[in-house]
Short mmCIF file of N, CA, C and O in Angstrom, two decimals:
data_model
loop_
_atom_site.label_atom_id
_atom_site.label_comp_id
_atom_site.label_asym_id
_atom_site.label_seq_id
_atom_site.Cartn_x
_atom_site.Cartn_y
_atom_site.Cartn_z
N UNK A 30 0.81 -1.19 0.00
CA UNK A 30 0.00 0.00 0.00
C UNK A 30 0.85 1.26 0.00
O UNK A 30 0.51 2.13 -0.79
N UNK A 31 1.97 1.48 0.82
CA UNK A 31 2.95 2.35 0.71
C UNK A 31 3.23 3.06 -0.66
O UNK A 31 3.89 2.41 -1.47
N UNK A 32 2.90 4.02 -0.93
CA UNK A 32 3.51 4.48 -2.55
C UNK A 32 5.09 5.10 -2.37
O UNK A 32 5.45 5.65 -3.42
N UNK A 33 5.95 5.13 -1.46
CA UNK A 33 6.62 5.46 -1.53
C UNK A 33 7.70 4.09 -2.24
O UNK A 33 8.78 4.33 -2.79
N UNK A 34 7.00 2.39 -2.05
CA UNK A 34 7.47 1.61 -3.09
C UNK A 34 7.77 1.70 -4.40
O UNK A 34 8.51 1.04 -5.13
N UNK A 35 6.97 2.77 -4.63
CA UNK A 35 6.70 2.80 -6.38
C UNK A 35 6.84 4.44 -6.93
O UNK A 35 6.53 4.89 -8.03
N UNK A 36 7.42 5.17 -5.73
CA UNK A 36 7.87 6.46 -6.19
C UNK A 36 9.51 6.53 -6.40
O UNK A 36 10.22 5.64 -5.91
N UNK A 37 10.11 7.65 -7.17
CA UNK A 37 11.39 7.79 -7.20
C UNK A 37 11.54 8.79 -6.21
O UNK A 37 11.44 9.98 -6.52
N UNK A 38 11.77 8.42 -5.05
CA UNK A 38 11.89 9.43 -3.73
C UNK A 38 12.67 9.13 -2.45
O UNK A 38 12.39 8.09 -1.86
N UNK A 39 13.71 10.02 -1.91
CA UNK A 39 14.70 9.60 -1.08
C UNK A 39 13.64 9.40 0.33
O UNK A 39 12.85 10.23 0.77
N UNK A 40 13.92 8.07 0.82
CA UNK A 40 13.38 7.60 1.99
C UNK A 40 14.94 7.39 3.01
O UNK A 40 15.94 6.67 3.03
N UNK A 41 14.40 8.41 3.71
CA UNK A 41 14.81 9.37 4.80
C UNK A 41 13.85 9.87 5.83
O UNK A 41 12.83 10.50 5.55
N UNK A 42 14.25 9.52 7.15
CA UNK A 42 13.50 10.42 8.16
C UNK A 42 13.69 11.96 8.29
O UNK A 42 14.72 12.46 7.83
N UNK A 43 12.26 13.13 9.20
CA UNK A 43 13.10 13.99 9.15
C UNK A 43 14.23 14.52 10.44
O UNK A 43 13.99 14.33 11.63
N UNK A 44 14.93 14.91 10.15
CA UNK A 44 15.83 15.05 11.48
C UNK A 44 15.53 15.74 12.39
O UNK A 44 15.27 16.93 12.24
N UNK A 45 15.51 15.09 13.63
CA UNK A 45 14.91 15.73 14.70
C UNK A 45 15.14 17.22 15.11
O UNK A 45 14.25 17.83 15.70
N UNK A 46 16.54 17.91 14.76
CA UNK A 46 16.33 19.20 14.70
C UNK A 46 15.67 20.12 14.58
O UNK A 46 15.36 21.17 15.16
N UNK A 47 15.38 19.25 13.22
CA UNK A 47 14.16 20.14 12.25
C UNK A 47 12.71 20.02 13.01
O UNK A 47 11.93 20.98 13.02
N UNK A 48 12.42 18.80 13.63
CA UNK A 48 11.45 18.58 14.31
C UNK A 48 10.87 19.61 15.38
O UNK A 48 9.73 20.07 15.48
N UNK A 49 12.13 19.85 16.23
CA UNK A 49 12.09 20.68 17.41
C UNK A 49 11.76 22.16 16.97
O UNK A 49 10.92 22.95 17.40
N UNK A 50 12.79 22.30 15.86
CA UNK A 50 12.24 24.09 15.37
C UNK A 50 10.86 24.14 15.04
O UNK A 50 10.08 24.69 15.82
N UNK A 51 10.46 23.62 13.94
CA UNK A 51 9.40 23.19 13.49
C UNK A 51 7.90 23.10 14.96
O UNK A 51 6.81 23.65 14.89
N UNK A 52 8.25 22.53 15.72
CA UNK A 52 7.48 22.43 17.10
C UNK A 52 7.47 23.44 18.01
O UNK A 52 6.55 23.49 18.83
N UNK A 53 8.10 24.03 18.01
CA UNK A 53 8.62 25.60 18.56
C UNK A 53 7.58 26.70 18.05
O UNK A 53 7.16 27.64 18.73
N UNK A 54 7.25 26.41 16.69
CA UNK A 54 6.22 27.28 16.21
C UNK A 54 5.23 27.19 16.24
O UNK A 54 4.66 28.19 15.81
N UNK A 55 4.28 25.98 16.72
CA UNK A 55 3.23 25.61 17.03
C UNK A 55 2.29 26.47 18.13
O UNK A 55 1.29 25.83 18.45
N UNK A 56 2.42 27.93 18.84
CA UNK A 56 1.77 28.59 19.63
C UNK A 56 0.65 28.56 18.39
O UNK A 56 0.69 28.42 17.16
N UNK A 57 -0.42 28.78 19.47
CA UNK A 57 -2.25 28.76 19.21
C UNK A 57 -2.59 27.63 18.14
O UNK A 57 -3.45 27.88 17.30
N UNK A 58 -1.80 26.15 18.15
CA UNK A 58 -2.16 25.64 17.31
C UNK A 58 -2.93 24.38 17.78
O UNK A 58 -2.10 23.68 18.38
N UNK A 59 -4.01 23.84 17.79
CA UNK A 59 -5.16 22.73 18.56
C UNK A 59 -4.88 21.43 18.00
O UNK A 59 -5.18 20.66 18.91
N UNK A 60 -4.57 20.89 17.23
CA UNK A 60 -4.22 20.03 16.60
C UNK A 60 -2.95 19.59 15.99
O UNK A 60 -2.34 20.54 15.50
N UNK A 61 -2.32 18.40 15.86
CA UNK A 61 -0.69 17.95 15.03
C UNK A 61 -1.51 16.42 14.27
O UNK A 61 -2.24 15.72 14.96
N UNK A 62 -1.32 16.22 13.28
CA UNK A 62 -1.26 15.50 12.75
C UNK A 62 -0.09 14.84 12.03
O UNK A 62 0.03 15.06 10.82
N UNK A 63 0.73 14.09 12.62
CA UNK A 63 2.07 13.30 12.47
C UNK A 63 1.72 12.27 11.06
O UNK A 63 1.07 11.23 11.22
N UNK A 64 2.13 12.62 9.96
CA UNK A 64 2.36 11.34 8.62
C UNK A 64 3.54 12.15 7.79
O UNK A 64 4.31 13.00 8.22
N UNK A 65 3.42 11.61 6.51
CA UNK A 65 3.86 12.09 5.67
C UNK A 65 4.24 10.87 4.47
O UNK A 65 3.35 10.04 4.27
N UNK A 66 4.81 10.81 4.11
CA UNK A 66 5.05 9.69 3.28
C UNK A 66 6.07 8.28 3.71
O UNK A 66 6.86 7.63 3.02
N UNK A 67 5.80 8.18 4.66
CA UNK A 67 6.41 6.96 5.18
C UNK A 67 5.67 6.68 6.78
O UNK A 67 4.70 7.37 7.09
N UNK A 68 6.00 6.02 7.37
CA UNK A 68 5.51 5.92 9.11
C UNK A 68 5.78 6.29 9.91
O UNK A 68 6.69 5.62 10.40
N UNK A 69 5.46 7.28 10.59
CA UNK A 69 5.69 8.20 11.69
C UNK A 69 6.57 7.10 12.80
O UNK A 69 7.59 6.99 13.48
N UNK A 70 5.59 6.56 12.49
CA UNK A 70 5.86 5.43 14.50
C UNK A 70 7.07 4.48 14.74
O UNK A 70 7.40 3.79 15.71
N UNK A 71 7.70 4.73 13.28
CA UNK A 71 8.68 3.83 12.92
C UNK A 71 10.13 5.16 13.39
O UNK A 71 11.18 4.77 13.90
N UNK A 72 9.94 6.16 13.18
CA UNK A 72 10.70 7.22 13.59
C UNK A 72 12.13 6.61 14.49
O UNK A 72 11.98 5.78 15.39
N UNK A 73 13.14 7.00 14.20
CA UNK A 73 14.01 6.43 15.64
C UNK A 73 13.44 7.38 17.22
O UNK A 73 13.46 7.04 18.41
N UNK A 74 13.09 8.32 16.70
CA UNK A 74 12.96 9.86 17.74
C UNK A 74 11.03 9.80 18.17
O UNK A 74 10.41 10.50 18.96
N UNK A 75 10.58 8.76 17.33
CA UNK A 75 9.09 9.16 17.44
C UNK A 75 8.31 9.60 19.05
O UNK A 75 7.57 10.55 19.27
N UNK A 76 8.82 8.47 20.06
CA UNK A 76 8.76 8.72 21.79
C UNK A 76 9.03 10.49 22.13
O UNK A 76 8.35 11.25 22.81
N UNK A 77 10.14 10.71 21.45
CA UNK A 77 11.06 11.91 21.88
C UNK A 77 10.21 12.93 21.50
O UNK A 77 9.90 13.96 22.09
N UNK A 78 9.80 12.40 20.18
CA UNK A 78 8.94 14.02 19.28
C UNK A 78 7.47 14.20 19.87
O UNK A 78 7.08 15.37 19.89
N UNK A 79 6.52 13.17 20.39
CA UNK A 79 5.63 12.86 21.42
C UNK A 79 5.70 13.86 22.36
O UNK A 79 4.98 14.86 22.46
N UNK A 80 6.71 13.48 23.08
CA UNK A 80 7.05 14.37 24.35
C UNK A 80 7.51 15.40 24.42
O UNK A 80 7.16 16.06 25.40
N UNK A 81 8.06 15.76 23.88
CA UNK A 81 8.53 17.57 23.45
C UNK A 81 6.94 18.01 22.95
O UNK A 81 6.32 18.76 23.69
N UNK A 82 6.57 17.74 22.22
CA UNK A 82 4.92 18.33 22.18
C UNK A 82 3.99 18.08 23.16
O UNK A 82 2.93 18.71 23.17
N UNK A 83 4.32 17.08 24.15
CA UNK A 83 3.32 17.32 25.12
C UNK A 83 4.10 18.10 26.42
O UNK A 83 3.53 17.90 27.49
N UNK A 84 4.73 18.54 26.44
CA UNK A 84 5.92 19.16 27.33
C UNK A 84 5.74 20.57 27.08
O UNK A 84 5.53 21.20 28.12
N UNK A 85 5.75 21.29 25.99
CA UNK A 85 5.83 22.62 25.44
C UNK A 85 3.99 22.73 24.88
O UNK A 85 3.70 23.90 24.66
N UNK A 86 3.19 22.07 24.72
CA UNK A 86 1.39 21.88 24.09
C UNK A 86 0.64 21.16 25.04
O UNK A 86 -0.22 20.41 24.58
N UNK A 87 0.81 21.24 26.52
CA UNK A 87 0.31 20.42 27.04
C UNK A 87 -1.86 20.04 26.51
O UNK A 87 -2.56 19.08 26.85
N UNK A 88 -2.13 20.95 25.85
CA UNK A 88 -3.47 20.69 25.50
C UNK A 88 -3.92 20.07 23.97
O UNK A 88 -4.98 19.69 23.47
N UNK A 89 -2.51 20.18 23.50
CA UNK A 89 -2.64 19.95 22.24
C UNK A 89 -2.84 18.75 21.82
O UNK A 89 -2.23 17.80 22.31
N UNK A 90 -3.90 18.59 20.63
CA UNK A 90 -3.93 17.11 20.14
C UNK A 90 -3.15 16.51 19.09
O UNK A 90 -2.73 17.23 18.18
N UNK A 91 -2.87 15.18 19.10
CA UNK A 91 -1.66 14.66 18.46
C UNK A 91 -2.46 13.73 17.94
O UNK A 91 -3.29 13.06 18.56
N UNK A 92 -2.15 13.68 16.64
CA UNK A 92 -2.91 12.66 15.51
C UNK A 92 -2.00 11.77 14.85
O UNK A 92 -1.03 12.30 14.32
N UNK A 93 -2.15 10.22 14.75
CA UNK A 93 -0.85 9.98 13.69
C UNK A 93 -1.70 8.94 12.51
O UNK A 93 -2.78 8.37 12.64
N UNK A 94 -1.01 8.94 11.69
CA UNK A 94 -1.48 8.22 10.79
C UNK A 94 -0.76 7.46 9.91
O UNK A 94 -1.34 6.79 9.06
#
């Protein structure tokens, strides 16, 4: 089911750096929805990126897919 089988596309996570900046900007935001073209949950950092958003969003909802 994955189309990233059948795309020409570098499969790569994104680096958690980027994660944290990226999460940093999230003021007044109600919702995260975690996908993209591969599996979130498979992440090496996925626990880590969890918790930094519930640490800094304590109300915020976290979606994954």
């Amino acid at each position: 089911m994955c189309l990233r089988n059948v795309m020409d596309v570098v499969k790569d996570d994104m680096d958690f750096a980027l994660f944290e900046r990226l999460a940093m900007g999230l003021e007044g935001v109600h919702e995260v929805l975690l996908r993209g073209w591969g599996e979130p949950l498979i992440h090496p950092r996925f626990i880590q990126a969890i918790a930094l958003l519930r640490k800094n969003f304590p109300g915020l909802r976290i979606r994954v897919t």
